[in-house]
CSV table of C-alpha atoms in Angstrom, one decimal:
chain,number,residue,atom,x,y,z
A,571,UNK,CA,-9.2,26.7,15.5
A,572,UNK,CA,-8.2,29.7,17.2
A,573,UNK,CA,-5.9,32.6,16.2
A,574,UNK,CA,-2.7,31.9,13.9
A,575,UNK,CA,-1.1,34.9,14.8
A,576,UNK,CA,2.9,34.1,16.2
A,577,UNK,CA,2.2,30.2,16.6
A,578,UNK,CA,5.0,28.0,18.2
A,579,UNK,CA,5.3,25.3,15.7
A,580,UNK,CA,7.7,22.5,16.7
A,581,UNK,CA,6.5,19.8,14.0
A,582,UNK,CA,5.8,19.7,10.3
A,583,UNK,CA,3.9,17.3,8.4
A,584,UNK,CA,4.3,17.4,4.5
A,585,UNK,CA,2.4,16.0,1.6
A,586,UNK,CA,4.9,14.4,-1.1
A,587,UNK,CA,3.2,14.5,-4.4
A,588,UNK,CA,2.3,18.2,-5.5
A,589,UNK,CA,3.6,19.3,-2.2
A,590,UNK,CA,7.0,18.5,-2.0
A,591,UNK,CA,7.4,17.6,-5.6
A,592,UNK,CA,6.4,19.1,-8.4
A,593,UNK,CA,4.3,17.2,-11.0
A,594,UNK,CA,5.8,19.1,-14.3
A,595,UNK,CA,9.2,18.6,-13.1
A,596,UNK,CA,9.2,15.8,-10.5
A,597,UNK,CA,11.7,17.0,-8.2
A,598,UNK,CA,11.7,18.8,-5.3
A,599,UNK,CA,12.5,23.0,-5.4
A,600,UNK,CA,15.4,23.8,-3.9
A,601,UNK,CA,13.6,26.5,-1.8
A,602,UNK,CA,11.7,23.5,-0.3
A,603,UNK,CA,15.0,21.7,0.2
A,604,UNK,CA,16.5,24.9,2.1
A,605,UNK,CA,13.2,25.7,4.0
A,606,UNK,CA,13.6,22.0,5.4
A,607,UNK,CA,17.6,22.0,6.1
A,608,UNK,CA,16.7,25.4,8.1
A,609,UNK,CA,13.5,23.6,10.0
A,610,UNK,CA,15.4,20.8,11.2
A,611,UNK,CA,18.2,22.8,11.9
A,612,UNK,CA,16.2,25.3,14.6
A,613,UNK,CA,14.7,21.5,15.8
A,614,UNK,CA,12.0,21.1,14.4
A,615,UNK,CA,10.8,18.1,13.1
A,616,UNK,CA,9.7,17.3,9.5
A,617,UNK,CA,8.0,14.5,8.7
A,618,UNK,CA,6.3,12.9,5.5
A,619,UNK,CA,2.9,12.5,4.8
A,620,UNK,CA,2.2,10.2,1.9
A,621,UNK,CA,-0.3,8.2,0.2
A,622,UNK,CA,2.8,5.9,-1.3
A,623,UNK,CA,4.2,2.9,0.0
A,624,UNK,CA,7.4,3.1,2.1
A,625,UNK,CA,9.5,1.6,-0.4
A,626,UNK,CA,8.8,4.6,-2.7
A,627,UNK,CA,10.1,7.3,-1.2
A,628,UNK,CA,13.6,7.2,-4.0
A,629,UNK,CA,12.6,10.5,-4.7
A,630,UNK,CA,13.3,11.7,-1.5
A,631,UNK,CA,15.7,10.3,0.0
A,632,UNK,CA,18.6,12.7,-0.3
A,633,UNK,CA,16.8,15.0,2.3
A,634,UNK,CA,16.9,13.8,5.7
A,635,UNK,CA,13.4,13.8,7.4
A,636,UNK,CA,12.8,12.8,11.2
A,637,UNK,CA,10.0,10.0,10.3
A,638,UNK,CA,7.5,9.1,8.0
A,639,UNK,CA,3.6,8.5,7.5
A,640,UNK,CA,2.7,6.1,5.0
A,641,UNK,CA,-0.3,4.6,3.2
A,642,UNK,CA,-2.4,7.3,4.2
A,643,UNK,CA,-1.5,6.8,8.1
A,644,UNK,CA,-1.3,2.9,7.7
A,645,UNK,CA,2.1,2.7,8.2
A,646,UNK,CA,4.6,4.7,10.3
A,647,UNK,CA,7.9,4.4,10.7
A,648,UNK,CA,10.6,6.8,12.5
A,649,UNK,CA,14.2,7.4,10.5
A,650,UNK,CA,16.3,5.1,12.3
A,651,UNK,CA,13.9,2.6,11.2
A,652,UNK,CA,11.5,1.9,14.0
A,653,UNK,CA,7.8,0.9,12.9
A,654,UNK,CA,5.8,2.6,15.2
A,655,UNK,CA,2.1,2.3,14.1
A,656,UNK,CA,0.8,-0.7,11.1
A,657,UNK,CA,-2.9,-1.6,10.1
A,658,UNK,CA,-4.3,-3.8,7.7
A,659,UNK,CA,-7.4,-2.9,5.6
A,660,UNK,CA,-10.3,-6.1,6.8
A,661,UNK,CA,-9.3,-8.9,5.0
A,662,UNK,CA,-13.1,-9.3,3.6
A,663,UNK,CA,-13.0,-6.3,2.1
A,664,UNK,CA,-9.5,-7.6,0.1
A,665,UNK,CA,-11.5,-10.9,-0.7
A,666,UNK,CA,-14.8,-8.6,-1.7
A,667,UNK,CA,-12.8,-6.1,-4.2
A,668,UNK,CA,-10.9,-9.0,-5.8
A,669,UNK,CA,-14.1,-11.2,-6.0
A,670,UNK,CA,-15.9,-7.8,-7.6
A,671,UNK,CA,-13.0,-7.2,-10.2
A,672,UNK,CA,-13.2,-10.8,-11.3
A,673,UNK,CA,-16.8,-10.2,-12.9
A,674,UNK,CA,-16.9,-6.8,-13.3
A,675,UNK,CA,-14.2,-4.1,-14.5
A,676,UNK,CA,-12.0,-2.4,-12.3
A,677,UNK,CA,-8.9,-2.3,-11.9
A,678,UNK,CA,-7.1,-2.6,-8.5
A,679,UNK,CA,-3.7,-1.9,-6.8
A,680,UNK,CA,-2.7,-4.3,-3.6
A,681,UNK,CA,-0.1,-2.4,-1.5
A,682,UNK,CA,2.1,-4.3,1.0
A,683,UNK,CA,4.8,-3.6,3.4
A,684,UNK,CA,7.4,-4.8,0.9
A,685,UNK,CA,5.4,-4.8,-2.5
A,686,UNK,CA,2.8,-3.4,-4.5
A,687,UNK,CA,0.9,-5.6,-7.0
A,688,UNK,CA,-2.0,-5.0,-9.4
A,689,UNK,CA,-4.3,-7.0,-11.0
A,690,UNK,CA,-4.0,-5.3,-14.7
A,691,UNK,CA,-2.4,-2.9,-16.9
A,692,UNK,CA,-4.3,-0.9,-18.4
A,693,UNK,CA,-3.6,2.9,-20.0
A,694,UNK,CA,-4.9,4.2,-16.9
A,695,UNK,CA,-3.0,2.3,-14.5
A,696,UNK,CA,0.2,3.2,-16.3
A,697,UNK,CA,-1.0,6.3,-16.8
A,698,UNK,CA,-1.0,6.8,-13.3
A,699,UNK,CA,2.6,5.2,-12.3
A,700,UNK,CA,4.0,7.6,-15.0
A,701,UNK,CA,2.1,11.0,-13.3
A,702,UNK,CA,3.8,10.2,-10.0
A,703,UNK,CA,7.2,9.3,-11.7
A,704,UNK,CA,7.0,5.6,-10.1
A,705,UNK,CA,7.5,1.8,-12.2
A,706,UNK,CA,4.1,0.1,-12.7
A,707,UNK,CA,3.9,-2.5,-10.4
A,708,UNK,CA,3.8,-7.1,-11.3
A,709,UNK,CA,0.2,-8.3,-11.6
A,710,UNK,CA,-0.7,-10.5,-9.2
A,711,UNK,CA,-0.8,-14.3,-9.2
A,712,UNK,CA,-5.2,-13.7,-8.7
A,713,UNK,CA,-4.8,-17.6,-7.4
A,714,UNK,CA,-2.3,-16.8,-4.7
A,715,UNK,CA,-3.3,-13.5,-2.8
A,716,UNK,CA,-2.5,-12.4,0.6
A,717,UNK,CA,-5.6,-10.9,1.8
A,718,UNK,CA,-4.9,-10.4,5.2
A,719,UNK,CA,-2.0,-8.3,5.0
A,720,UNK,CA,-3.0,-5.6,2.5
A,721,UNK,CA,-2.1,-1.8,4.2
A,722,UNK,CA,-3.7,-0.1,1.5
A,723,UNK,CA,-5.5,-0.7,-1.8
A,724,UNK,CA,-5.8,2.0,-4.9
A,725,UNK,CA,-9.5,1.5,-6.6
A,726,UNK,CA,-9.2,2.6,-10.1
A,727,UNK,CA,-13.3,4.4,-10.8
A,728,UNK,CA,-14.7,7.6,-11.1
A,729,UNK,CA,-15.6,9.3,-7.4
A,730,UNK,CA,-19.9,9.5,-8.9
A,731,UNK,CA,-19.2,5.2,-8.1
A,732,UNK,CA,-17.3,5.7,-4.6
A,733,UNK,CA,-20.1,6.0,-1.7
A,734,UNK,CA,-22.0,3.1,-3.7
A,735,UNK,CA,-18.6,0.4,-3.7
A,736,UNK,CA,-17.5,1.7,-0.7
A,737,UNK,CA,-20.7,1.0,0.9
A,738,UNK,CA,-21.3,-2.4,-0.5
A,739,UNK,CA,-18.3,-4.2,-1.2
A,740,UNK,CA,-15.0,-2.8,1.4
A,741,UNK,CA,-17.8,-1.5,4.2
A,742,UNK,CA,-15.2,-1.5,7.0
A,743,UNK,CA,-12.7,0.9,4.7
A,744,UNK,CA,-12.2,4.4,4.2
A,745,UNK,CA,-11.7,6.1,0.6
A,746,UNK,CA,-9.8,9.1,-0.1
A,747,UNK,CA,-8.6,10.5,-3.3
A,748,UNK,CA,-6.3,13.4,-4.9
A,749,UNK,CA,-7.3,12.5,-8.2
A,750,UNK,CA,-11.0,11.6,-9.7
A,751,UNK,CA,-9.0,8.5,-11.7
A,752,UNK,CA,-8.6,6.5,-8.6
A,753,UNK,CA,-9.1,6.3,-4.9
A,754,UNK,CA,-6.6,5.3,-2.1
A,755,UNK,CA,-8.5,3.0,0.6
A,756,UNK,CA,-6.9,1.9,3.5
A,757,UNK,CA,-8.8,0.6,7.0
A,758,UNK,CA,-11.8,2.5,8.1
A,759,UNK,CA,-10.8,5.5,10.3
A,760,UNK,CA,-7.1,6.0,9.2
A,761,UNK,CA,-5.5,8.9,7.6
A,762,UNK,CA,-2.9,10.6,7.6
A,763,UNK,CA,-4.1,12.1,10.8
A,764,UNK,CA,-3.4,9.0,13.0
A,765,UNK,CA,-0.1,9.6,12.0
A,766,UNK,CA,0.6,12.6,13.3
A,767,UNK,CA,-1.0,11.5,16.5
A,768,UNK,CA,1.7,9.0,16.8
A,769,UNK,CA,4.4,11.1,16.1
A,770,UNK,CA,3.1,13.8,18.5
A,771,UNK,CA,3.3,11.2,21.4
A,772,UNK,CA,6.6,9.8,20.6
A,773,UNK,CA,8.3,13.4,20.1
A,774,UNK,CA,6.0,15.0,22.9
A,775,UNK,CA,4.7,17.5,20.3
A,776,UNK,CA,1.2,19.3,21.4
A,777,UNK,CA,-1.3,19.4,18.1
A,778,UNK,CA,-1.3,22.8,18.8
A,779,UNK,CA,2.3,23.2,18.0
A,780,UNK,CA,1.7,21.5,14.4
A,781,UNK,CA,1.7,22.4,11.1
A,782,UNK,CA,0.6,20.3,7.7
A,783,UNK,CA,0.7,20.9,4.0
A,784,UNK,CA,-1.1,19.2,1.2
A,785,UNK,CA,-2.8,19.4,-2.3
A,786,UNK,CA,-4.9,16.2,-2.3
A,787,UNK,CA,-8.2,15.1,-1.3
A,788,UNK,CA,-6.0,12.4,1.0
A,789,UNK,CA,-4.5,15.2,3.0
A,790,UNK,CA,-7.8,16.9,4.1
A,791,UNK,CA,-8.0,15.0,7.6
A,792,UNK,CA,-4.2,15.7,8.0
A,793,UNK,CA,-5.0,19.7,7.6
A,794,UNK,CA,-8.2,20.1,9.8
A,795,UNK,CA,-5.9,17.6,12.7
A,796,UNK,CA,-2.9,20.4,12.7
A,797,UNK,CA,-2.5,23.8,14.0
A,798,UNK,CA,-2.0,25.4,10.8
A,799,UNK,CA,-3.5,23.8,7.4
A,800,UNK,CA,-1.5,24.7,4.6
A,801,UNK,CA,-3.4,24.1,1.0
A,802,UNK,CA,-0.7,24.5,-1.6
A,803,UNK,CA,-1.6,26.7,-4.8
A,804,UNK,CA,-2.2,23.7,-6.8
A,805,UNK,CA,-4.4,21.7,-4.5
A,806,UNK,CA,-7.4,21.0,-5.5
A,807,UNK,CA,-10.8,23.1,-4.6
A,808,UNK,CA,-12.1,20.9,-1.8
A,809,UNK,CA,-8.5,21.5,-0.2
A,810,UNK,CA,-8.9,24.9,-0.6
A,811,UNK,CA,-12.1,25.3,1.3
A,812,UNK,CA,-11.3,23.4,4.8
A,813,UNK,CA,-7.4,25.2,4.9
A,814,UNK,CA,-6.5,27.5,6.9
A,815,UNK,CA,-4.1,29.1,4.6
A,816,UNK,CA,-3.9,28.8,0.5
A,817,UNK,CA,0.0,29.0,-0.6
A,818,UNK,CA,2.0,29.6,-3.7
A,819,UNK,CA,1.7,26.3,-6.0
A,820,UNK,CA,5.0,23.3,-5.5
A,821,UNK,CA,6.8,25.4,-8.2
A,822,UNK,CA,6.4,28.5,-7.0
A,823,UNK,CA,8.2,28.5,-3.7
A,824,UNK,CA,4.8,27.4,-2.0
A,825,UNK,CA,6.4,25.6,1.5
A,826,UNK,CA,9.0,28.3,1.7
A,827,UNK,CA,6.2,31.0,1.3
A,828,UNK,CA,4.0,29.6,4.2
A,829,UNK,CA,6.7,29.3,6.4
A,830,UNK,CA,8.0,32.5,6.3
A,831,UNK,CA,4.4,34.1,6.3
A,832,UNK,CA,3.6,32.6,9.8
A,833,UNK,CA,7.3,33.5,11.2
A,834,UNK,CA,8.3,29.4,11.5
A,835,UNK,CA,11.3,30.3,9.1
């Protein structure tokens, strides 16, 4: 990438969980609240970057954001509504992982355009919902699943078993992760990176006029794609290493910090 100094940002992707809201308090700073009132206000656009379905973002919807990536990329839909990009992970794959977890153990999380469902309930898996503040999801009826429409899938094993799974039984699927209890895998070749593609085409925004933030292992294509990567001070090492920046941590002011460091505030 080239030099950072003075950049013209007129877009600005952000993360949601340990980016925009804090895991020990669940909310979002009301520095981050302000830095994104006065973003949108000198027009540029904010949009989010999530991992979570679209139908939880409750957290969040007091702020008003100009679109919004979803399911890692898989889904992306503008403000007013308008769903602009949607890919489903290869419907072998589905059948392959629900095949696998019905002779082996692993626990599994379907997510859908207007549901999530998973296939048990174990300490983990609520273990999980309750980290990121959201209801654990029905288990599925496993003799009535709709394979073909699944945007993205949570994997709940340890990142040593990924490359092996991966390679053997959801082949045409990417894995990412922000946590080593589970992996998000959505159809090969998405991330959060094709959705800032589409948003820079519909807004006519240059990738050289962007800026991201993240913490997570999902938000590593997202940060290499932009102008400016921003790690957060609580991302984790791997983020670190490919940013181009390392902020304050969600609690401490971290957006706000970054912003005003590179003059975009």
């Amino acid at each position: 990438m080239n030099s950072l100094e003075k950049p013209t940002i007129k877009a600005v992707f952000l993360d949601i969980d340990g980016t925009l809201i804090s895991f020990k308090t669940n909310k979002i700073p009301e520095s981050t609240q302000k830095a994104i009132t006065s973003l949108r206000e000198k027009g540029i656009k904010v949009i989010v970057a999530t991992g979570r379905s679209i139908n939880s973002l409750d957290h969040i919807k007091h702020i008003t954001f100009d679109g919004f990536i979803t399911f890692n990329g898989s889904y992306c839909i503008t403000t007013e509504g308008k769903v602009m990009y949607k890919t489903y992970i290869n419907a072998a794959d589905i059948k392959n992982l629900v095949s696998y977890a019905q002779n082996f153990p692993l626990s599994y999380s379907l997510m859908y355009e207007d549901k999530v469902e998973i296939n048990d309930a174990t300490p983990e898996v609520v273990g999980m919902y309750g980290h990121v503040n959201l209801p654990v999801p029905p288990i599925h009826d496993k003799e009535n699943i709709d394979t073909d429409h699944v945007l993205q899938a949570n994997i709940f094993m340890g990142p040593e078993d990924e490359k092996k799974f991966m390679q053997s039984i959801m082949p045409n699927s990417s894995a990412s992760r922000w946590t080593p209890l589970f992996a998000d895998v959505n159809h090969g070749g998405i991330s959060k990176s094709t959705g800032i593609k589409q948003f820079c085409d519909y807004f006519g925004i240059d990738i050289s006029q962007t800026m991201a933030f993240g913490d997570g292992g999902n938000d590593i294509e997202m940060l290499k794609f932009t102008r400016i990567g921003v790690a957060m001070g609580n991302a984790n090492a791997n983020v670190k290493e490919i940013a181009d920046y390392i902020t304050d941590d969600v609690d401490n002011h971290g957006i706000e910090s970054a912003l005003l460091h590179f003059g975009v505030l």
